[in-house]
Amino acid sequence: MYSFASLQLVRDVIMRIDIITVVPDLLKSPFEASIMQRSIEKGLVQVHFHNLRDYTTDNYKQVDDYQFGGGAGMVMMIEPIDKCITKLKSEREYDEIIYMTPDGETLTQNIANQISLQGNIIILCGHYKGVDQRVRDHFITREISIGDYVLSGGELGALILCDAIIRLIPGVLGNETSALTDSFQDNLLAPPIYTRPAEYKGWKVPEVLTSGNFPKIEQWREEQAYLRTKQRRPDLLEE
Ligand code: ADE
């Protein structure tokens, strides 16, 4: 029987992430520290890893094969992926089935915001040359890249995606670290930040920040955010 506390816990889980991978060991430790760990402990997120090799009937647990038509590099086979995704979908509904791939849409804060609003998602990590195209055609609802470079697999990309979305889930960050003031929210980079001491080796913190005049501080931050964005990422201002 469920205790009230465990029912609360179940009710409070607002996001479930299932990650399908051939190297689950690559994924675990980032969820065992810092903000991602706390989000799981608070019951706001559940993360489940699925080893694709558990879904193959092959004696050698092989999940990849040569490309039809020839060419370098192995391709992840459709059958184990189908079995894993079909099993998960028989247990609950999913809002998004994401494939991590360098030819997907490039991850932005805007995409992270959108995905953080979802309930249940699956993230499929590609490996080798990638997955059989039929997986993408028939199971995947969104394809995401973390940048224009090629990694050995989708796992590190999946971790980056998870970190970016988990910190946006209400209750994960405290007020003092609110994601609303992050760079890229509002298409602006964050302004410079300082902490004690107010003077170090003669290097002073801008006076306005220690003035206690909060409207002025806010105005300074807005100006600095704009200036920084104009200098470093003028493309953001054009969007
Ligand atoms: N897998 C390999 N390279 C990748 C990238 N840049 N983004 C997401 N997944 C990947």
PDB file of C-alpha atoms and ligand atoms in Angstrom:
ATOM      1  CA  MET A   1       0.000   0.000   0.000  1.00  0.00           C
ATOM      2  CA  TYR A   2       1.146   3.554  -0.720  1.00  0.00           C
ATOM      3  CA  SER A   3       1.735   5.879   2.206  1.00  0.00           C
ATOM      4  CA  PHE A   4       0.510   9.459   1.889  1.00  0.00           C
ATOM      5  CA  ALA A   5       4.113  10.602   1.467  1.00  0.00           C
ATOM      6  CA  SER A   6       4.766   8.260  -1.436  1.00  0.00           C
ATOM      7  CA  LEU A   7       1.481   9.259  -3.079  1.00  0.00           C
ATOM      8  CA  GLN A   8       2.539  12.879  -2.786  1.00  0.00           C
ATOM      9  CA  LEU A   9       5.821  11.919  -4.397  1.00  0.00           C
ATOM     10  CA  VAL A  10       4.096  10.197  -7.309  1.00  0.00           C
ATOM     11  CA  ARG A  11       1.737  13.132  -7.779  1.00  0.00           C
ATOM     12  CA  ASP A  12       4.546  15.637  -7.686  1.00  0.00           C
ATOM     13  CA  VAL A  13       6.530  13.932 -10.459  1.00  0.00           C
ATOM     14  CA  ILE A  14       5.895  16.274 -13.323  1.00  0.00           C
ATOM     15  CA  MET A  15       8.351  15.013 -15.867  1.00  0.00           C
ATOM     16  CA  ARG A  16       9.524  11.531 -16.822  1.00  0.00           C
ATOM     17  CA  ILE A  17      12.519  11.116 -19.093  1.00  0.00           C
ATOM     18  CA  ASP A  18      13.337   7.708 -20.597  1.00  0.00           C
ATOM     19  CA  ILE A  19      16.755   7.559 -22.208  1.00  0.00           C
ATOM     20  CA  ILE A  20      17.558   4.779 -24.667  1.00  0.00           C
ATOM     21  CA  THR A  21      21.264   4.111 -25.125  1.00  0.00           C
ATOM     22  CA  VAL A  22      23.908   1.484 -25.797  1.00  0.00           C
ATOM     23  CA  VAL A  23      26.177   2.982 -23.108  1.00  0.00           C
ATOM     24  CA  PRO A  24      24.065   3.673 -19.991  1.00  0.00           C
ATOM     25  CA  ASP A  25      27.253   4.007 -17.914  1.00  0.00           C
ATOM     26  CA  LEU A  26      28.049   7.224 -19.761  1.00  0.00           C
ATOM     27  CA  LEU A  27      24.827   8.776 -18.541  1.00  0.00           C
ATOM     28  CA  LYS A  28      24.455   7.980 -14.869  1.00  0.00           C
ATOM     29  CA  SER A  29      26.813  10.157 -12.843  1.00  0.00           C
ATOM     30  CA  PRO A  30      25.509  13.591 -13.980  1.00  0.00           C
ATOM     31  CA  PHE A  31      22.149  12.649 -12.444  1.00  0.00           C
ATOM     32  CA  GLU A  32      23.877  11.834  -9.152  1.00  0.00           C
ATOM     33  CA  ALA A  33      25.078  15.360  -8.387  1.00  0.00           C
ATOM     34  CA  SER A  34      23.953  18.952  -8.102  1.00  0.00           C
ATOM     35  CA  ILE A  35      20.718  20.264  -9.586  1.00  0.00           C
ATOM     36  CA  MET A  36      19.746  17.202 -11.623  1.00  0.00           C
ATOM     37  CA  GLN A  37      20.138  14.976  -8.549  1.00  0.00           C
ATOM     38  CA  ARG A  38      18.097  17.381  -6.419  1.00  0.00           C
ATOM     39  CA  SER A  39      15.303  17.540  -8.996  1.00  0.00           C
ATOM     40  CA  ILE A  40      15.036  13.743  -8.834  1.00  0.00           C
ATOM     41  CA  GLU A  41      15.178  13.700  -5.022  1.00  0.00           C
ATOM     42  CA  LYS A  42      12.439  16.344  -4.867  1.00  0.00           C
ATOM     43  CA  GLY A  43      10.262  14.068  -7.022  1.00  0.00           C
ATOM     44  CA  LEU A  44       9.996  16.655  -9.801  1.00  0.00           C
ATOM     45  CA  VAL A  45      11.705  14.479 -12.414  1.00  0.00           C
ATOM     46  CA  GLN A  46      12.128  10.757 -12.997  1.00  0.00           C
ATOM     47  CA  VAL A  47      14.936   9.565 -15.249  1.00  0.00           C
ATOM     48  CA  HIS A  48      15.066   5.972 -16.513  1.00  0.00           C
ATOM     49  CA  PHE A  49      17.842   4.431 -18.580  1.00  0.00           C
ATOM     50  CA  HIS A  50      17.211   1.650 -21.081  1.00  0.00           C
ATOM     51  CA  ASN A  51      20.083  -0.385 -22.422  1.00  0.00           C
ATOM     52  CA  LEU A  52      19.297  -1.184 -26.049  1.00  0.00           C
ATOM     53  CA  ARG A  53      21.223  -4.447 -25.748  1.00  0.00           C
ATOM     54  CA  ASP A  54      18.459  -5.716 -23.410  1.00  0.00           C
ATOM     55  CA  TYR A  55      16.083  -5.570 -26.387  1.00  0.00           C
ATOM     56  CA  THR A  56      18.019  -7.723 -28.826  1.00  0.00           C
ATOM     57  CA  THR A  57      17.532 -11.442 -29.397  1.00  0.00           C
ATOM     58  CA  ASP A  58      21.008 -11.644 -30.934  1.00  0.00           C
ATOM     59  CA  ASN A  59      23.356 -14.012 -29.031  1.00  0.00           C
ATOM     60  CA  TYR A  60      26.118 -11.428 -29.127  1.00  0.00           C
ATOM     61  CA  LYS A  61      23.736  -8.599 -28.125  1.00  0.00           C
ATOM     62  CA  GLN A  62      24.586  -6.866 -31.366  1.00  0.00           C
ATOM     63  CA  VAL A  63      22.483  -3.764 -32.026  1.00  0.00           C
ATOM     64  CA  ASP A  64      24.240  -2.467 -35.160  1.00  0.00           C
ATOM     65  CA  ASP A  65      24.944  -3.759 -38.648  1.00  0.00           C
ATOM     66  CA  TYR A  66      26.559  -2.803 -41.954  1.00  0.00           C
ATOM     67  CA  GLN A  67      24.928  -0.188 -44.197  1.00  0.00           C
ATOM     68  CA  PHE A  68      22.939  -1.357 -47.184  1.00  0.00           C
ATOM     69  CA  GLY A  69      24.656  -0.077 -50.315  1.00  0.00           C
ATOM     70  CA  GLY A  70      28.074  -0.112 -48.656  1.00  0.00           C
ATOM     71  CA  GLY A  71      29.925   2.679 -46.912  1.00  0.00           C
ATOM     72  CA  ALA A  72      31.958   3.167 -43.776  1.00  0.00           C
ATOM     73  CA  GLY A  73      30.393   2.892 -40.339  1.00  0.00           C
ATOM     74  CA  MET A  74      27.774   0.758 -38.664  1.00  0.00           C
ATOM     75  CA  VAL A  75      24.072   1.572 -38.398  1.00  0.00           C
ATOM     76  CA  MET A  76      21.840   0.959 -35.372  1.00  0.00           C
ATOM     77  CA  MET A  77      19.209  -1.623 -36.279  1.00  0.00           C
ATOM     78  CA  ILE A  78      15.503  -0.882 -36.111  1.00  0.00           C
ATOM     79  CA  GLU A  79      14.317  -3.996 -34.247  1.00  0.00           C
ATOM     80  CA  PRO A  80      15.793  -3.421 -30.751  1.00  0.00           C
ATOM     81  CA  ILE A  81      14.798   0.267 -30.922  1.00  0.00           C
ATOM     82  CA  ASP A  82      11.259  -0.657 -31.995  1.00  0.00           C
ATOM     83  CA  LYS A  83      10.983  -3.190 -29.140  1.00  0.00           C
ATOM     84  CA  CYS A  84      12.178  -0.701 -26.550  1.00  0.00           C
ATOM     85  CA  ILE A  85      10.029   2.226 -27.717  1.00  0.00           C
ATOM     86  CA  THR A  86       6.944   0.013 -28.207  1.00  0.00           C
ATOM     87  CA  LYS A  87       7.299  -1.383 -24.688  1.00  0.00           C
ATOM     88  CA  LEU A  88       7.579   2.127 -23.199  1.00  0.00           C
ATOM     89  CA  LYS A  89       4.606   3.376 -25.243  1.00  0.00           C
ATOM     90  CA  SER A  90       2.501   0.432 -24.038  1.00  0.00           C
ATOM     91  CA  GLU A  91       3.092   1.598 -20.452  1.00  0.00           C
ATOM     92  CA  ARG A  92       2.290   5.330 -20.807  1.00  0.00           C
ATOM     93  CA  GLU A  93       1.763   8.077 -23.349  1.00  0.00           C
ATOM     94  CA  TYR A  94       4.698  10.140 -24.521  1.00  0.00           C
ATOM     95  CA  ASP A  95       4.598  13.767 -25.588  1.00  0.00           C
ATOM     96  CA  GLU A  96       7.822  13.666 -27.530  1.00  0.00           C
ATOM     97  CA  ILE A  97      10.253  11.014 -28.799  1.00  0.00           C
ATOM     98  CA  ILE A  98      13.511  12.807 -29.395  1.00  0.00           C
ATOM     99  CA  TYR A  99      16.489  11.570 -31.403  1.00  0.00           C
ATOM    100  CA  MET A 100      19.870  13.157 -30.681  1.00  0.00           C
ATOM    101  CA  THR A 101      21.673  13.685 -33.973  1.00  0.00           C
ATOM    102  CA  PRO A 102      24.058  16.257 -35.487  1.00  0.00           C
ATOM    103  CA  ASP A 103      21.606  16.857 -38.359  1.00  0.00           C
ATOM    104  CA  GLY A 104      18.702  17.757 -36.035  1.00  0.00           C
ATOM    105  CA  GLU A 105      17.515  21.288 -35.159  1.00  0.00           C
ATOM    106  CA  THR A 106      20.114  23.051 -33.049  1.00  0.00           C
ATOM    107  CA  LEU A 107      19.225  23.199 -29.365  1.00  0.00           C
ATOM    108  CA  THR A 108      18.312  26.699 -28.179  1.00  0.00           C
ATOM    109  CA  GLN A 109      16.894  28.096 -24.957  1.00  0.00           C
ATOM    110  CA  ASN A 110      13.566  28.379 -26.743  1.00  0.00           C
ATOM    111  CA  ILE A 111      13.536  24.635 -27.539  1.00  0.00           C
ATOM    112  CA  ALA A 112      14.572  23.829 -23.950  1.00  0.00           C
ATOM    113  CA  ASN A 113      11.663  25.978 -22.707  1.00  0.00           C
ATOM    114  CA  GLN A 114       9.217  24.095 -24.953  1.00  0.00           C
ATOM    115  CA  ILE A 115      10.415  20.624 -23.933  1.00  0.00           C
ATOM    116  CA  SER A 116      10.456  21.506 -20.224  1.00  0.00           C
ATOM    117  CA  LEU A 117       6.659  21.877 -20.458  1.00  0.00           C
ATOM    118  CA  GLN A 118       6.220  18.246 -21.553  1.00  0.00           C
ATOM    119  CA  GLY A 119       5.182  15.395 -19.270  1.00  0.00           C
ATOM    120  CA  ASN A 120       6.792  12.196 -20.578  1.00  0.00           C
ATOM    121  CA  ILE A 121       9.583  12.151 -23.112  1.00  0.00           C
ATOM    122  CA  ILE A 122      11.867   9.542 -24.631  1.00  0.00           C
ATOM    123  CA  ILE A 123      15.383  10.465 -25.730  1.00  0.00           C
ATOM    124  CA  LEU A 124      17.063   8.081 -28.158  1.00  0.00           C
ATOM    125  CA  CYS A 125      20.842   8.380 -28.318  1.00  0.00           C
ATOM    126  CA  GLY A 126      22.376   7.529 -31.667  1.00  0.00           C
ATOM    127  CA  HIS A 127      25.693   5.726 -31.869  1.00  0.00           C
ATOM    128  CA  TYR A 128      28.007   4.588 -34.646  1.00  0.00           C
ATOM    129  CA  LYS A 129      26.829   6.203 -37.924  1.00  0.00           C
ATOM    130  CA  GLY A 130      23.326   6.699 -36.498  1.00  0.00           C
ATOM    131  CA  VAL A 131      20.029   4.813 -36.657  1.00  0.00           C
ATOM    132  CA  ASP A 132      18.240   3.142 -39.547  1.00  0.00           C
ATOM    133  CA  GLN A 133      16.231   5.912 -41.257  1.00  0.00           C
ATOM    134  CA  ARG A 134      12.980   3.993 -40.663  1.00  0.00           C
ATOM    135  CA  VAL A 135      13.349   4.643 -36.919  1.00  0.00           C
ATOM    136  CA  ARG A 136      13.385   8.357 -37.649  1.00  0.00           C
ATOM    137  CA  ASP A 137      10.477   8.090 -40.086  1.00  0.00           C
ATOM    138  CA  HIS A 138       8.165   6.043 -37.863  1.00  0.00           C
ATOM    139  CA  PHE A 139       8.986   6.713 -34.203  1.00  0.00           C
ATOM    140  CA  ILE A 140      10.764  10.021 -33.785  1.00  0.00           C
ATOM    141  CA  THR A 141       8.811  13.247 -33.244  1.00  0.00           C
ATOM    142  CA  ARG A 142      11.737  15.646 -32.859  1.00  0.00           C
ATOM    143  CA  GLU A 143      15.429  15.579 -33.784  1.00  0.00           C
ATOM    144  CA  ILE A 144      17.888  17.666 -31.824  1.00  0.00           C
ATOM    145  CA  SER A 145      21.553  18.559 -32.294  1.00  0.00           C
ATOM    146  CA  ILE A 146      23.614  20.294 -29.642  1.00  0.00           C
ATOM    147  CA  GLY A 147      25.816  22.014 -32.197  1.00  0.00           C
ATOM    148  CA  ASP A 148      27.603  21.765 -35.508  1.00  0.00           C
ATOM    149  CA  TYR A 149      30.147  19.156 -34.517  1.00  0.00           C
ATOM    150  CA  VAL A 150      30.007  15.368 -34.405  1.00  0.00           C
ATOM    151  CA  LEU A 151      30.211  13.469 -31.116  1.00  0.00           C
ATOM    152  CA  SER A 152      30.841   9.735 -30.748  1.00  0.00           C
ATOM    153  CA  GLY A 153      27.232   9.290 -29.713  1.00  0.00           C
ATOM    154  CA  GLY A 154      24.090  11.108 -28.646  1.00  0.00           C
ATOM    155  CA  GLU A 155      24.640  10.506 -24.911  1.00  0.00           C
ATOM    156  CA  LEU A 156      26.518  13.699 -24.099  1.00  0.00           C
ATOM    157  CA  GLY A 157      23.990  15.647 -26.134  1.00  0.00           C
ATOM    158  CA  ALA A 158      21.162  13.952 -24.220  1.00  0.00           C
ATOM    159  CA  LEU A 159      22.770  15.010 -20.936  1.00  0.00           C
ATOM    160  CA  ILE A 160      23.037  18.598 -22.101  1.00  0.00           C
ATOM    161  CA  LEU A 161      19.415  18.550 -23.218  1.00  0.00           C
ATOM    162  CA  CYS A 162      18.324  17.059 -19.860  1.00  0.00           C
ATOM    163  CA  ASP A 163      20.260  19.653 -17.878  1.00  0.00           C
ATOM    164  CA  ALA A 164      18.844  22.499 -19.962  1.00  0.00           C
ATOM    165  CA  ILE A 165      15.243  21.343 -19.514  1.00  0.00           C
ATOM    166  CA  ILE A 166      15.340  20.068 -15.929  1.00  0.00           C
ATOM    167  CA  ARG A 167      16.558  23.394 -14.513  1.00  0.00           C
ATOM    168  CA  LEU A 168      13.491  25.071 -16.084  1.00  0.00           C
ATOM    169  CA  ILE A 169      10.948  22.850 -14.333  1.00  0.00           C
ATOM    170  CA  PRO A 170       9.153  24.890 -11.671  1.00  0.00           C
ATOM    171  CA  GLY A 171      10.495  24.066  -8.214  1.00  0.00           C
ATOM    172  CA  VAL A 172      13.860  22.710  -9.422  1.00  0.00           C
ATOM    173  CA  LEU A 173      15.731  25.975  -8.919  1.00  0.00           C
ATOM    174  CA  GLY A 174      15.100  28.160  -5.911  1.00  0.00           C
ATOM    175  CA  ASN A 175      14.090  31.784  -6.369  1.00  0.00           C
ATOM    176  CA  GLU A 176      17.656  32.895  -5.837  1.00  0.00           C
ATOM    177  CA  THR A 177      18.825  30.974  -8.901  1.00  0.00           C
ATOM    178  CA  SER A 178      15.723  31.463 -11.029  1.00  0.00           C
ATOM    179  CA  ALA A 179      16.180  30.423 -14.630  1.00  0.00           C
ATOM    180  CA  LEU A 180      14.285  33.532 -15.690  1.00  0.00           C
ATOM    181  CA  THR A 181      17.450  35.611 -15.355  1.00  0.00           C
ATOM    182  CA  ASP A 182      19.594  33.243 -17.442  1.00  0.00           C
ATOM    183  CA  SER A 183      21.304  34.261 -20.627  1.00  0.00           C
ATOM    184  CA  PHE A 184      19.113  33.723 -23.729  1.00  0.00           C
ATOM    185  CA  GLN A 185      15.793  34.138 -21.897  1.00  0.00           C
ATOM    186  CA  ASP A 186      14.412  37.236 -23.720  1.00  0.00           C
ATOM    187  CA  ASN A 187      17.109  36.772 -26.405  1.00  0.00           C
ATOM    188  CA  LEU A 188      19.632  38.676 -24.288  1.00  0.00           C
ATOM    189  CA  LEU A 189      22.878  37.534 -22.706  1.00  0.00           C
ATOM    190  CA  ALA A 190      23.075  37.905 -18.927  1.00  0.00           C
ATOM    191  CA  PRO A 191      24.769  41.058 -17.553  1.00  0.00           C
ATOM    192  CA  PRO A 192      28.091  40.907 -15.636  1.00  0.00           C
ATOM    193  CA  ILE A 193      27.822  39.659 -12.040  1.00  0.00           C
ATOM    194  CA  TYR A 194      29.949  40.330  -8.952  1.00  0.00           C
ATOM    195  CA  THR A 195      30.217  39.184  -5.343  1.00  0.00           C
ATOM    196  CA  ARG A 196      32.256  40.111  -2.241  1.00  0.00           C
ATOM    197  CA  PRO A 197      34.731  41.726  -1.792  1.00  0.00           C
ATOM    198  CA  ALA A 198      33.600  45.020  -3.330  1.00  0.00           C
ATOM    199  CA  GLU A 199      37.253  45.793  -4.016  1.00  0.00           C
ATOM    200  CA  TYR A 200      40.007  43.258  -4.747  1.00  0.00           C
ATOM    201  CA  LYS A 201      43.575  44.266  -5.607  1.00  0.00           C
ATOM    202  CA  GLY A 202      42.155  47.680  -6.487  1.00  0.00           C
ATOM    203  CA  TRP A 203      39.602  46.181  -8.927  1.00  0.00           C
ATOM    204  CA  LYS A 204      36.240  47.665  -7.967  1.00  0.00           C
ATOM    205  CA  VAL A 205      32.712  46.428  -8.406  1.00  0.00           C
ATOM    206  CA  PRO A 206      30.587  48.964 -10.366  1.00  0.00           C
ATOM    207  CA  GLU A 207      29.332  51.476  -7.793  1.00  0.00           C
ATOM    208  CA  VAL A 208      25.694  51.207  -8.796  1.00  0.00           C
ATOM    209  CA  LEU A 209      25.583  47.591  -7.577  1.00  0.00           C
ATOM    210  CA  THR A 210      26.452  48.572  -4.019  1.00  0.00           C
ATOM    211  CA  SER A 211      24.260  51.714  -4.034  1.00  0.00           C
ATOM    212  CA  GLY A 212      21.107  49.987  -2.772  1.00  0.00           C
ATOM    213  CA  ASN A 213      19.121  51.868  -5.454  1.00  0.00           C
ATOM    214  CA  PHE A 214      17.225  48.937  -6.941  1.00  0.00           C
ATOM    215  CA  PRO A 215      15.505  50.686  -9.872  1.00  0.00           C
ATOM    216  CA  LYS A 216      18.928  51.996 -10.902  1.00  0.00           C
ATOM    217  CA  ILE A 217      20.508  48.571 -10.491  1.00  0.00           C
ATOM    218  CA  GLU A 218      17.799  47.051 -12.664  1.00  0.00           C
ATOM    219  CA  GLN A 219      18.349  49.731 -15.322  1.00  0.00           C
ATOM    220  CA  TRP A 220      22.138  49.117 -15.230  1.00  0.00           C
ATOM    221  CA  ARG A 221      21.617  45.370 -15.644  1.00  0.00           C
ATOM    222  CA  GLU A 222      19.317  45.865 -18.604  1.00  0.00           C
ATOM    223  CA  GLU A 223      21.804  48.210 -20.294  1.00  0.00           C
ATOM    224  CA  GLN A 224      24.696  45.836 -19.663  1.00  0.00           C
ATOM    225  CA  ALA A 225      22.719  42.856 -20.974  1.00  0.00           C
ATOM    226  CA  TYR A 226      21.943  44.803 -24.128  1.00  0.00           C
ATOM    227  CA  LEU A 227      25.561  45.975 -24.571  1.00  0.00           C
ATOM    228  CA  ARG A 228      26.975  42.510 -24.017  1.00  0.00           C
ATOM    229  CA  THR A 229      24.525  41.005 -26.484  1.00  0.00           C
ATOM    230  CA  LYS A 230      25.322  43.696 -29.060  1.00  0.00           C
ATOM    231  CA  GLN A 231      29.064  43.068 -28.710  1.00  0.00           C
ATOM    232  CA  ARG A 232      29.058  39.277 -28.532  1.00  0.00           C
ATOM    233  CA  ARG A 233      25.867  38.021 -30.168  1.00  0.00           C
ATOM    234  CA  PRO A 234      24.335  40.753 -32.370  1.00  0.00           C
ATOM    235  CA  ASP A 235      22.433  37.968 -34.180  1.00  0.00           C
ATOM    236  CA  LEU A 236      20.245  37.548 -31.067  1.00  0.00           C
ATOM    237  CA  LEU A 237      19.073  41.171 -31.318  1.00  0.00           C
ATOM    238  CA  GLU A 238      17.964  40.630 -34.896  1.00  0.00           C
ATOM    239  CA  GLU A 239      15.691  37.702 -34.004  1.00  0.00           C
TER     240      GLU A 239
HETATM  241  N1  ADE B   1      25.385  12.831 -31.879  1.00  0.00           N
HETATM  242  C1  ADE B   1      26.551  13.044 -32.499  1.00  0.00           C
HETATM  243  N2  ADE B   1      26.801  14.349 -32.637  1.00  0.00           N
HETATM  244  C2  ADE B   1      25.739  14.991 -32.088  1.00  0.00           C
HETATM  245  C3  ADE B   1      25.393  16.369 -31.923  1.00  0.00           C
HETATM  246  N3  ADE B   1      26.189  17.347 -32.369  1.00  0.00           N
HETATM  247  N4  ADE B   1      24.241  16.651 -31.321  1.00  0.00           N
HETATM  248  C4  ADE B   1      23.418  15.661 -30.887  1.00  0.00           C
HETATM  249  N5  ADE B   1      23.688  14.363 -31.006  1.00  0.00           N
HETATM  250  C5  ADE B   1      24.836  14.015 -31.599  1.00  0.00           C
END
